Short mmCIF file of C-alpha atoms in Angstrom, two decimals:
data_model
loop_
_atom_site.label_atom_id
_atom_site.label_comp_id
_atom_site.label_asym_id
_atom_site.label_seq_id
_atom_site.Cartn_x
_atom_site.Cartn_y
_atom_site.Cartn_z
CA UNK Q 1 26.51 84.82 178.91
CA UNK Q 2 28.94 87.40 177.23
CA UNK Q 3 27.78 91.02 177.30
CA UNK Q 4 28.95 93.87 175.97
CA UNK Q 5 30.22 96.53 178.56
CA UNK Q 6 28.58 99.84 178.96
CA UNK Q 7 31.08 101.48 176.75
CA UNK Q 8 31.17 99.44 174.14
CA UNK Q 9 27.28 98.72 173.96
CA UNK Q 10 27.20 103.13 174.11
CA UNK Q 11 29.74 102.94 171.46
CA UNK Q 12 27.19 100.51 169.07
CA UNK Q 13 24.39 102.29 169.94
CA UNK Q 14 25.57 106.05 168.99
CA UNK Q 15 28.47 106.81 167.48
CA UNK Q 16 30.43 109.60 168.79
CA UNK Q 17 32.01 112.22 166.53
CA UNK Q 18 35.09 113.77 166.47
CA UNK Q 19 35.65 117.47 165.08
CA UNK Q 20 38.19 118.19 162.07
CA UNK Q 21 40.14 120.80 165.05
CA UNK Q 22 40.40 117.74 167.80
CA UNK Q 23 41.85 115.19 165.05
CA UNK Q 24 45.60 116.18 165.65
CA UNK Q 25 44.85 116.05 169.25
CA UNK Q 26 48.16 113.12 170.16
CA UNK Q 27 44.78 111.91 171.98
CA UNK Q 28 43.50 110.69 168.93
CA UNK Q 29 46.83 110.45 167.16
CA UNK Q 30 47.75 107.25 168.98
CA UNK Q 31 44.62 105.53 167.94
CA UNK Q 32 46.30 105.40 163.66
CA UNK Q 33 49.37 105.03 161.74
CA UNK Q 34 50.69 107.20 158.97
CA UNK Q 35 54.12 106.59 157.28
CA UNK Q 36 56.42 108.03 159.88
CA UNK Q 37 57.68 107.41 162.98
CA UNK Q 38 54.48 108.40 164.75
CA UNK Q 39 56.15 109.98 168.17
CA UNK Q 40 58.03 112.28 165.73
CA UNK Q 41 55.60 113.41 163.07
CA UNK Q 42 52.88 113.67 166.07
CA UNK Q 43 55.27 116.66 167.24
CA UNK Q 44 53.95 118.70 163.97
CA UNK Q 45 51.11 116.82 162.46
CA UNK Q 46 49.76 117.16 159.02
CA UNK Q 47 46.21 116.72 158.50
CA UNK Q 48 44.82 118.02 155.27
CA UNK Q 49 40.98 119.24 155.62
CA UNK Q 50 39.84 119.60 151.77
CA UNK Q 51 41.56 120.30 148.39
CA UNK Q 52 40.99 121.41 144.75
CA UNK Q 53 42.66 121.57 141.52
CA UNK Q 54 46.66 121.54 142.46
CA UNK Q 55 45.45 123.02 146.06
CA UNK Q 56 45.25 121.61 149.92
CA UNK Q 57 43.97 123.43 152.48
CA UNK Q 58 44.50 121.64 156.53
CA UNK Q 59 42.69 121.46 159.39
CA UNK Q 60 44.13 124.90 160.40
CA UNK Q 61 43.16 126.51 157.30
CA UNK Q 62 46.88 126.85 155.67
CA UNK Q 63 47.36 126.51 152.17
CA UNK Q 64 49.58 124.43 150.11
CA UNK Q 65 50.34 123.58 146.93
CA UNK Q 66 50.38 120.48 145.44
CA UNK Q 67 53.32 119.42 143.29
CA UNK Q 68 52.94 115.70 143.90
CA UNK Q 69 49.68 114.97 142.92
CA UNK Q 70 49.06 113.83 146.59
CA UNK Q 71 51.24 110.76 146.03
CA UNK Q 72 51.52 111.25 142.18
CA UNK Q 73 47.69 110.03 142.34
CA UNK Q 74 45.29 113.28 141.51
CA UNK Q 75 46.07 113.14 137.84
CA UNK Q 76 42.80 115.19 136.93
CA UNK Q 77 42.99 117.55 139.97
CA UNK Q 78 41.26 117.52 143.49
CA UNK Q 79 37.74 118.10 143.29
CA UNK Q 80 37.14 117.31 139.26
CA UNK Q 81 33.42 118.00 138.42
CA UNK Q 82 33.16 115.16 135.71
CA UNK Q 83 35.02 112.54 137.89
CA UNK Q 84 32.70 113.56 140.79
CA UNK Q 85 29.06 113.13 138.60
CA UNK Q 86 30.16 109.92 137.38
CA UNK Q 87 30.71 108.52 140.59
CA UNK Q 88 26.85 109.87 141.60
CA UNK Q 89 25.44 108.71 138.82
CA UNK Q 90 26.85 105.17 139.40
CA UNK Q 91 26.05 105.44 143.28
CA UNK Q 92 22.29 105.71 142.05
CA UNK Q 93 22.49 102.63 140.15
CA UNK Q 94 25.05 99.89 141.82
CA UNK Q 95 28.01 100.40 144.15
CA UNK Q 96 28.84 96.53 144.69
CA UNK Q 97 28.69 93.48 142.59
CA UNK Q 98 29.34 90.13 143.84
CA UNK Q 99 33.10 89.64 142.59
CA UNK Q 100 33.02 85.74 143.47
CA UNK Q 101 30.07 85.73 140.63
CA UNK Q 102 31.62 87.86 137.47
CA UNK Q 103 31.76 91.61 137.20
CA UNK Q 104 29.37 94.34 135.87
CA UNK Q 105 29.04 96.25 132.73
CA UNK Q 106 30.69 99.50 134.00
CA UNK Q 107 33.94 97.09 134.91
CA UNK Q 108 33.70 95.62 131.49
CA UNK Q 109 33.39 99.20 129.80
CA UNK Q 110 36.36 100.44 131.52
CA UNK Q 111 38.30 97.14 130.13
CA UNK Q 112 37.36 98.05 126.60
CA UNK Q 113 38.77 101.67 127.13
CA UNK Q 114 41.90 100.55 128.89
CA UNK Q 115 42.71 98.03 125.59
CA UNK Q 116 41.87 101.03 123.12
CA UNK Q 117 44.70 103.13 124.81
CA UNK Q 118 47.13 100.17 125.53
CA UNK Q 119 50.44 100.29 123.26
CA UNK Q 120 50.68 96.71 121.09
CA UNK Q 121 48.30 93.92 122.09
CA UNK Q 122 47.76 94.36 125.63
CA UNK Q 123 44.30 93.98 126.12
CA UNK Q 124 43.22 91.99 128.43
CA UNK Q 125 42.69 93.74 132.73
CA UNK Q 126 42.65 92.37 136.03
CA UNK Q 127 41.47 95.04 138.34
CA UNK Q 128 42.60 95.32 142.05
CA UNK Q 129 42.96 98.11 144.14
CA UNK Q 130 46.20 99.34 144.70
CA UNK Q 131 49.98 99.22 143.04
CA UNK Q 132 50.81 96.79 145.66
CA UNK Q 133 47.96 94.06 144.52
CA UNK Q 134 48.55 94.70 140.94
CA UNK Q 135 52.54 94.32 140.86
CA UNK Q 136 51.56 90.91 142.84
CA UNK Q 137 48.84 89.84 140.51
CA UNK Q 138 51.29 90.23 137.45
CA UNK Q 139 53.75 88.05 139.32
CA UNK Q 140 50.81 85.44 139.77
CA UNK Q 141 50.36 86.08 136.16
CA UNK Q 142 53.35 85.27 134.82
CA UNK Q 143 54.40 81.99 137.21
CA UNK Q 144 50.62 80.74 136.10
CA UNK Q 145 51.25 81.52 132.49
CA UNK Q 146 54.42 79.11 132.64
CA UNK Q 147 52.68 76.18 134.92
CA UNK Q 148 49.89 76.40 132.10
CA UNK Q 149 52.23 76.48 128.92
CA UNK Q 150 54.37 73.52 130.33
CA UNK Q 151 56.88 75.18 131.96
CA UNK Q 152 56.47 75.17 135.41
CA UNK Q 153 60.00 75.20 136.68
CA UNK Q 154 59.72 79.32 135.53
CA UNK Q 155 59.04 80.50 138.81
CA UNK Q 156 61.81 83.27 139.27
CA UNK Q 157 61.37 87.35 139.19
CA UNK Q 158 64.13 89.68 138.14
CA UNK Q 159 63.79 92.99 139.54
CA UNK Q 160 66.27 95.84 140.63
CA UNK Q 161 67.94 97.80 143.89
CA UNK Q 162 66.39 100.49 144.46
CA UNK Q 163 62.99 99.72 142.97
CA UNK Q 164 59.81 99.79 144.50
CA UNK Q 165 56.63 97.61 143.64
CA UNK Q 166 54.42 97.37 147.07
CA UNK Q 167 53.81 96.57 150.25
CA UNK Q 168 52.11 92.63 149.93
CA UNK Q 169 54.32 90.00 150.42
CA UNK Q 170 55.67 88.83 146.92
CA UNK Q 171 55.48 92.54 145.90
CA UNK Q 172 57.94 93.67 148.97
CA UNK Q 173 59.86 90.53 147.41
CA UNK Q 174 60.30 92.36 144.13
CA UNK Q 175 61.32 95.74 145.74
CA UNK Q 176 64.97 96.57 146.52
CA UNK Q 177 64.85 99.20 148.78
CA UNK Q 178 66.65 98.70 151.83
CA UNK Q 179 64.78 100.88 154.20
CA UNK Q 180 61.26 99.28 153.72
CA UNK Q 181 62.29 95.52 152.72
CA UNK Q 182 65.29 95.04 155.84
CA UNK Q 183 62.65 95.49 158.87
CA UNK Q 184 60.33 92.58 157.13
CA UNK Q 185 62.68 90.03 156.19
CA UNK Q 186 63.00 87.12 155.60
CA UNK Q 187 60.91 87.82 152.14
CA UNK Q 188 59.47 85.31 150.04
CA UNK Q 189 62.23 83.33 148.30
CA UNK Q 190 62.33 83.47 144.03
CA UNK Q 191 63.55 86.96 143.84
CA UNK Q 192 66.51 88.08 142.35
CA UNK Q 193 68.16 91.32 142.17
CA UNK Q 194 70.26 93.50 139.50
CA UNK Q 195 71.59 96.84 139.49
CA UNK Q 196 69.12 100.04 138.28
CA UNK Q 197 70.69 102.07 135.26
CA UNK Q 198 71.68 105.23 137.91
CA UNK Q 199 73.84 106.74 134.65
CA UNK Q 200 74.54 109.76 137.19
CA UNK Q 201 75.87 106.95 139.49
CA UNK Q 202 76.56 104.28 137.57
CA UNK Q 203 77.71 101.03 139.72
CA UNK Q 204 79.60 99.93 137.01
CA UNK Q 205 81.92 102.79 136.83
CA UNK Q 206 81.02 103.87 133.11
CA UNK Q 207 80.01 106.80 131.12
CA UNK Q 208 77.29 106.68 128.96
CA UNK Q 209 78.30 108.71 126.22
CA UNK Q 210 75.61 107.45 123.48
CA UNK Q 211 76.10 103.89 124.30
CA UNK Q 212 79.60 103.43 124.42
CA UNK Q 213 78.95 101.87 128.00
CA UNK Q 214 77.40 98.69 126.43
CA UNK Q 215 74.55 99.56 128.63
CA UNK Q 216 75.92 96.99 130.78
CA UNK Q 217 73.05 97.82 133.15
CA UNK Q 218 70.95 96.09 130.74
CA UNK Q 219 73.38 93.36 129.09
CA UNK Q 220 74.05 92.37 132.52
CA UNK Q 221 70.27 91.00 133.02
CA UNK Q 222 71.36 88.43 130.48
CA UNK Q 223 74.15 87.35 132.52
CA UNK Q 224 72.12 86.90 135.65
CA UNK Q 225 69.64 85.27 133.84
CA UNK Q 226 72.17 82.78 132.01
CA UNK Q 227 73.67 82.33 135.68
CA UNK Q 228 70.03 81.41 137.26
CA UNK Q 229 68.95 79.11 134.08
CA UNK Q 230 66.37 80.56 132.08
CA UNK Q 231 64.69 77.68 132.53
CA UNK Q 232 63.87 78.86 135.71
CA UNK Q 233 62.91 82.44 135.28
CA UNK Q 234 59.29 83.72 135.10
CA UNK Q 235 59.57 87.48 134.57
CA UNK Q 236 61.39 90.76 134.42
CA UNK Q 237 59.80 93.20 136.64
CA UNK Q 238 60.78 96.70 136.07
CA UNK Q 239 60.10 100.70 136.27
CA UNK Q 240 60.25 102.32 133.13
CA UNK Q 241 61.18 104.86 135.24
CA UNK Q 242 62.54 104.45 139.00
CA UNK Q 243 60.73 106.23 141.75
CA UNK Q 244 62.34 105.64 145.42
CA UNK Q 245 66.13 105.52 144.08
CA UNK Q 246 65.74 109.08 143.10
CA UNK Q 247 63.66 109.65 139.65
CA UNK Q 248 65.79 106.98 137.89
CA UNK Q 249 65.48 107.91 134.27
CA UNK Q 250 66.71 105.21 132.23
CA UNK Q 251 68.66 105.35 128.78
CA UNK Q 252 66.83 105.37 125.08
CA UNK Q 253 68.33 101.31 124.33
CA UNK Q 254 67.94 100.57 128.16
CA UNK Q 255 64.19 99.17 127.95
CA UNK Q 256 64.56 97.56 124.13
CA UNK Q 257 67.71 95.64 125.58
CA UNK Q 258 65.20 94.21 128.20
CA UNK Q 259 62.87 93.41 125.79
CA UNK Q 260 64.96 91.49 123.18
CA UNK Q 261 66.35 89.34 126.01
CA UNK Q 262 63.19 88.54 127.96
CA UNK Q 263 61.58 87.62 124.41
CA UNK Q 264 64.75 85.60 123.43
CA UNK Q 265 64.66 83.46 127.00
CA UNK Q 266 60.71 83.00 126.92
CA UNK Q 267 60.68 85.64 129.88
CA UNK Q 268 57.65 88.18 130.90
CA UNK Q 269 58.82 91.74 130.65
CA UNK Q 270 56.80 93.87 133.24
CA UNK Q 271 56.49 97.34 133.36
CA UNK Q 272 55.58 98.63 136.94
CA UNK Q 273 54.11 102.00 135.52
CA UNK Q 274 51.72 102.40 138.92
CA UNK Q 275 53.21 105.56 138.83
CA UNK Q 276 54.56 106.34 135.29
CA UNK Q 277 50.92 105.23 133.52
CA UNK Q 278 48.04 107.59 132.97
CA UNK Q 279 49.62 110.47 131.06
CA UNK Q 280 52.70 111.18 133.79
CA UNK Q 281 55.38 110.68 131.24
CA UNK Q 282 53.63 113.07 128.50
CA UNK Q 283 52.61 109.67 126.94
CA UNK Q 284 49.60 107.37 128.09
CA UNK Q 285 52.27 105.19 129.55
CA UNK Q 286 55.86 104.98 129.33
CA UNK Q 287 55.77 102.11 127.27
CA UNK Q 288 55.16 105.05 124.59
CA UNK Q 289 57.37 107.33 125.91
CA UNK Q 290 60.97 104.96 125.02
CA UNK Q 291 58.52 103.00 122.38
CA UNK Q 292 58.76 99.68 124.45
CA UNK Q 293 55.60 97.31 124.51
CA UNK Q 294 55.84 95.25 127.26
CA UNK Q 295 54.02 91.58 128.00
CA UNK Q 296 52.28 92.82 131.12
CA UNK Q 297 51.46 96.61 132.52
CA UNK Q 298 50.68 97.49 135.84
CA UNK Q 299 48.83 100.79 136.42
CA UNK Q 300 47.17 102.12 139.49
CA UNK Q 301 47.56 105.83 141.48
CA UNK Q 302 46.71 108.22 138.17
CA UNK Q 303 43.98 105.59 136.84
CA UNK Q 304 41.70 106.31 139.84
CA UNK Q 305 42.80 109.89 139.82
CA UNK Q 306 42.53 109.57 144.14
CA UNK Q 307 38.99 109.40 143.80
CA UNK Q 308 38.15 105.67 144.09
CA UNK Q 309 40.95 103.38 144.63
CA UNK Q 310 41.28 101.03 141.30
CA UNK Q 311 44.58 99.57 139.67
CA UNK Q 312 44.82 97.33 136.77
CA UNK Q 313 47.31 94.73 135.33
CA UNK Q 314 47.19 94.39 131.76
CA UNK Q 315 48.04 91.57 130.09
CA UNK Q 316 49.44 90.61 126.06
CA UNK Q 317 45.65 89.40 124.44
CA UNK Q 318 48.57 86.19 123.27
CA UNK Q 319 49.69 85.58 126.96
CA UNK Q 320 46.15 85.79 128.48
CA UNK Q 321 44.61 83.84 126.51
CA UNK Q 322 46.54 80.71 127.74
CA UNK Q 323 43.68 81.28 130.85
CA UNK Q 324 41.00 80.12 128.55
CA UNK Q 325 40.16 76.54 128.12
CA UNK Q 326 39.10 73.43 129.55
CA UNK Q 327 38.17 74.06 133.51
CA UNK Q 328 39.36 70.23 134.45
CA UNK Q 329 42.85 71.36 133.34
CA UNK Q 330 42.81 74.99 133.28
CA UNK Q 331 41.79 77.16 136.40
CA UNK Q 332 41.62 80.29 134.96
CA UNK Q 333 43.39 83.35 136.14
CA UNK Q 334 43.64 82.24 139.82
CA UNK Q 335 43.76 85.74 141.45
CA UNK Q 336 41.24 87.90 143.42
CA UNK Q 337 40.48 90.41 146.03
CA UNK Q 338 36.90 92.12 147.53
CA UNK Q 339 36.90 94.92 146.04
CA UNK Q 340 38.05 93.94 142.65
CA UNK Q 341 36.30 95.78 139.29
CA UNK Q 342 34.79 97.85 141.98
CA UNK Q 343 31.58 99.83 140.01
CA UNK Q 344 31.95 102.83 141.46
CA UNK Q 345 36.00 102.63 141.26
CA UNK Q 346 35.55 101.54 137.93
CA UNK Q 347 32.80 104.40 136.92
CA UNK Q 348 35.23 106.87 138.41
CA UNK Q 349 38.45 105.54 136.52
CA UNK Q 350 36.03 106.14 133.28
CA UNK Q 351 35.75 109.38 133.80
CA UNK Q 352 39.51 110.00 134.22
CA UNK Q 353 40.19 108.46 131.46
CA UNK Q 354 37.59 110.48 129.20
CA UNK Q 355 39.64 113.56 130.93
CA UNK Q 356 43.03 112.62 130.21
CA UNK Q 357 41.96 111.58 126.31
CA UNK Q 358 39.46 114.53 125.35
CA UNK Q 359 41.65 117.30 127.29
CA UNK Q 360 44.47 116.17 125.90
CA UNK Q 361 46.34 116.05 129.44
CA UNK Q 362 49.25 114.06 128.11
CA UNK Q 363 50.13 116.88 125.57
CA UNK Q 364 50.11 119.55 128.70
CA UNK Q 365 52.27 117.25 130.46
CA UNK Q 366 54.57 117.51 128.20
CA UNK Q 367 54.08 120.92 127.62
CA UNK Q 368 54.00 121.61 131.70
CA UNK Q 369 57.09 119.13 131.95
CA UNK Q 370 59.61 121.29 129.77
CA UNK Q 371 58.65 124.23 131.94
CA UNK Q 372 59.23 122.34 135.07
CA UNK Q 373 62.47 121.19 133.38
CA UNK Q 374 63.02 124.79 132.50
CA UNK Q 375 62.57 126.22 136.05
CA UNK Q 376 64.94 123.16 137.41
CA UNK Q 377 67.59 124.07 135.23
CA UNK Q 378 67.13 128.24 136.53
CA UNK Q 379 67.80 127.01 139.74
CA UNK Q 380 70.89 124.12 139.34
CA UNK Q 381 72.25 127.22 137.68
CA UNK Q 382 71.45 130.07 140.48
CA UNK Q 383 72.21 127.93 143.60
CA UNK Q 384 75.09 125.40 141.88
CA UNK Q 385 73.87 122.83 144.08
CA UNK Q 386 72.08 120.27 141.83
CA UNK Q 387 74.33 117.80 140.15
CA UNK Q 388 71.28 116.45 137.81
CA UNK Q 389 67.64 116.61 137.08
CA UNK Q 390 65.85 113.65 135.91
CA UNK Q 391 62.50 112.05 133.90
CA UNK Q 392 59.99 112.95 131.71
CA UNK Q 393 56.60 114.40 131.18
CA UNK Q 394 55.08 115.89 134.63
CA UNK Q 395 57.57 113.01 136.72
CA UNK Q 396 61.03 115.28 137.54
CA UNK Q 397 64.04 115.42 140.28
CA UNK Q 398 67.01 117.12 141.09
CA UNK Q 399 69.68 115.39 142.82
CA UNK Q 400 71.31 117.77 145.12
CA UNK Q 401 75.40 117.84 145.52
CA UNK Q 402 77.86 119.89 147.47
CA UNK Q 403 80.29 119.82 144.65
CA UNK Q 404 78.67 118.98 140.97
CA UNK Q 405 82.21 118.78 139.55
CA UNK Q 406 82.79 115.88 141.60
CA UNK Q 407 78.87 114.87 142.28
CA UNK Q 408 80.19 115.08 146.19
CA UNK Q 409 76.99 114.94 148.76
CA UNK Q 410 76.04 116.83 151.17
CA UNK Q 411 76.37 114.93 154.59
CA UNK Q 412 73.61 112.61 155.46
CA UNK Q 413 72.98 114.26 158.46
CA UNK Q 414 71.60 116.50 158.50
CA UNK Q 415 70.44 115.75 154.64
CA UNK Q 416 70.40 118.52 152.52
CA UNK Q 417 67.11 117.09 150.60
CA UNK Q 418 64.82 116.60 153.82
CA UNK Q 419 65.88 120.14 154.67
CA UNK Q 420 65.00 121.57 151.45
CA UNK Q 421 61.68 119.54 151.74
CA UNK Q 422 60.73 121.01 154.52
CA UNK Q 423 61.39 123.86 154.59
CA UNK Q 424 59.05 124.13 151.29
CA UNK Q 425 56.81 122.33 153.41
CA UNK Q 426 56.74 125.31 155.45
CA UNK Q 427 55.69 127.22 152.71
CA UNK Q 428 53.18 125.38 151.75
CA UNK Q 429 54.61 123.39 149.26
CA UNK Q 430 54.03 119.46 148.96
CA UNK Q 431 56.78 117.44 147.08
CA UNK Q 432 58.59 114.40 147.23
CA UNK Q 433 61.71 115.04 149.43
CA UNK Q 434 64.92 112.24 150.51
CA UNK Q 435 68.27 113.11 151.66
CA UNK Q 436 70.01 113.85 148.28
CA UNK Q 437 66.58 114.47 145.92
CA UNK Q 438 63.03 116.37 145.14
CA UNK Q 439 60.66 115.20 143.11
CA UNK Q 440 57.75 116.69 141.38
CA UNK Q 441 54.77 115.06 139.97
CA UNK Q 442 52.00 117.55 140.15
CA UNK Q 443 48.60 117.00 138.34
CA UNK Q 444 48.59 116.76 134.49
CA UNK Q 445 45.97 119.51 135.02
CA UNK Q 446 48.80 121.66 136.16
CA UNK Q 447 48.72 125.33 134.27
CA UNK Q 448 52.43 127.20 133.58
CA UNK Q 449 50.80 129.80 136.33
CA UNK Q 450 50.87 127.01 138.77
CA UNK Q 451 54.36 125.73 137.94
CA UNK Q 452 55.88 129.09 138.03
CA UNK Q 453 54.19 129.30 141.17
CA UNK Q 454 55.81 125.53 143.13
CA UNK Q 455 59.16 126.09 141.76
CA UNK Q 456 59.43 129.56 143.01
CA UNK Q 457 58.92 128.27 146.37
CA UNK Q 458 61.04 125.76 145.66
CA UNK Q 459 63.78 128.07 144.98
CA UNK Q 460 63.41 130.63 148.54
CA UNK Q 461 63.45 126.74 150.17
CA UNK Q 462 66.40 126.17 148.53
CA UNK Q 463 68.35 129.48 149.41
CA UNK Q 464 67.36 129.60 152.77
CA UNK Q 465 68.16 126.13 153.46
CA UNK Q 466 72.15 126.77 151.97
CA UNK Q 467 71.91 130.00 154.21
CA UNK Q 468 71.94 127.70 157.76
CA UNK Q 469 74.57 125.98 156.35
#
């Protein structure tokens, strides 16, 4: 007969404990993963111990501030008092419901909310629990939609370079970013790539110049899509704005040249607004910011506020209700997870909401975003090393250059970006750092104390980096 060994039957009996000072022990190091090369980052190992407002303090007691929102996530701020009471209060009362049997009433509530500050008729939620689930349940979504409207030879997603929309399978699919798709392939097959609208690097060799490009970053989606066969083509999946290819802010007739031809082939548009939803933009979503409505959102990180993990695709009321009818012929929406319309996730993604809304939190981020704008352009202008800043609301970047006459880079090794980064880091100052860009994102709680505050830091990083040089 099997038995346990001493250890292990020890191990089930009492757990043993680990203190906040041993967890950056290597020890103990070797026994997770974070997003780095572990034998590298393990060298100088960030563990953050607790954290409040735009604030995180680490296991050593240093102090940092937060201009990313953790991973633009903590929309409300660490440690918010009304986010926290709701999730008690719903702790008291139910903290699972069976998701293989229908939902619960705080799940439907939060639904209800979600449609009341949706642009056009997008009403109807799927919840999951991360951007990664809910970029793959829209491109469920929209294949199902055409198997159940007669088309089932629309199976195709259009996405673009440099995007990012998760880790799952068809979501890694979708993404174009070399660095995280190359070491997983081969990737599903049904995905199909165009160029992003980089207007600081445009691919096509154009100016913008209010329009006079064509917007062929745009106009050329048609092409592909003429080139593929409609017939064939399920969705457009895109960022509003761009996140991993450097803050890619797109132009005003960018998104409404998407639209026309996705509603003139019988296409899904998608926004991927996982990052850009929940107030980042200075609008509920960025739908509102370039006055765009889309046939399907996908929200996640600022919805849950980092509290709870909850996303949500939102679907046009006209496409989802295709999923209603006879069961013999009609599944349903044939999509779930565990943890799905999670009560407590959902309870907490209430309160977020009621925060955003009755604060007004998109009005302070744009308020807070024009004097993060403002303090970008003091120091393109005092260091001449930033060839252009980038996005809206409380969602920024500066793209660094040696030359910004010529928009020459610095060499990519060492990068001038991950030196700047951290080098703040060093400081104590958390932002979103690649060889040529920084990003902010802080919390749409953010006061102009607290910006004045992360871009001064910023700005010793960025003179003391150009001093080793």
């Amino acid at each position: 007969m099997w038995r346990l060994s001493r250890r292990a039957y020890s191990a089930a009996a009492r757990l043993e404990m680990i203190a906040d000072s041993q967890a950056s022990d290597v020890k103990y190091l070797k026994q997770i993963f974070v997003r780095d090369q572990m034998a590298e980052w393990s060298k100088a190992p960030l563990l953050m111990a607790k954290a409040d407002g735009v604030h995180y303090w680490d296991v050593d007691g240093k102090h940092y501030w937060d201009a990313l929102s953790g991973i633009y996530t903590t929309s409300v701020g660490h440690n918010n008092e009304r986010v926290k009471q709701a999730i008690r209060g719903q702790l008291e009362v139910l903290h699972f419901s069976p998701p293989m049997h229908g939902t619960n009433p705080i799940a439907v509530r939060l639904a209800d909310i979600i449609k009341q500050i949706s642009p056009g008729d997008l009403a109807v939620s799927k919840f999951e629990c991360s951007g990664s689930e809910v970029t793959e349940a829209a491109i469920k979504f929209a294949r199902q939609y055409h198997r159940l409207t007669g088309n089932p030879g629309k199976y195709k997603i259009i996405s673009r370079y440099q995007s990012w929309h998760g880790s799952t399978m068809a979501s890694l699919s979708a993404s174009g970013l070399k660095s995280r798709k190359t070491v997983n392939e081969p990737l599903a097959a049904g995905f199909v790539k165009v160029f992003p609208p980089t207007c600081y690097r445009c691919p096509f060799g154009k100016e913008y110049r209010n329009a006079t490009c064509g917007v062929t970053c745009a106009t050329i989606t048609d092409d592909v899509i003429a080139m593929e066969d409609p017939a064939t083509v399920a969705a457009v999946l895109v960022e509003p704005i761009g996140h991993t290819g450097g803050i890619i802010d797109p132009p005003q007739e960018y998104l409404r040249v998407l639209r026309e031809i996705c509603t003139r082939n019988n296409i899904l548009l998608i926004f991927d607004e996982v990052i850009t939803g929940i107030g980042r933009t200075g609008h509920m979503f960025a739908a509102d910011t370039f006055g765009v409505v889309p046939d399907v959102i996908c929200t996640g990180k600022g919805l849950s506020g980092g509290y709870i993990p909850i996303s949500a695709m939102i679907a046009s009321q006209r496409f989802a209700d295709a999923f209603w009818g006879d069961p013999a012929t009609n599944p349903g929406f044939v999509e779930g997870h565990t943890f799905e319309g999670s009560p407590l996730a959902a309870a907490a993604a209430v309160a977020v909401l009621q925060e955003v809304c009755e604060r007004d939190l998109c009005g302070n981020a744009r308020a807070m975003g024009a004097r993060l704008r403002k303090g970008f352009e003091n120091i393109a202008r005092k260091h001449g090393v930033v060839g252009d800043i980038r996005g809206k609301g409380l969602f920024l970047a500066m793209e660094f250059v040696r030359d910004p006459a010529t928009k020459t880079r610095f060499p990519d090794n060492p990068a001038f970006g991950t030196m700047v980064g951290r080098r703040a880091l060093q400081h104590g100052l958390l932002c979103r750092f690649d060889p040529h860009w920084i990003a902010f994102g802080p919390a749409l709680t953010v006061t102009a104390e607290e910006i004045d505050a992360m871009v001064g830091i910023l700005d010793t990083a960025i003179g003391e980096t150009l001093a080793t040089l």
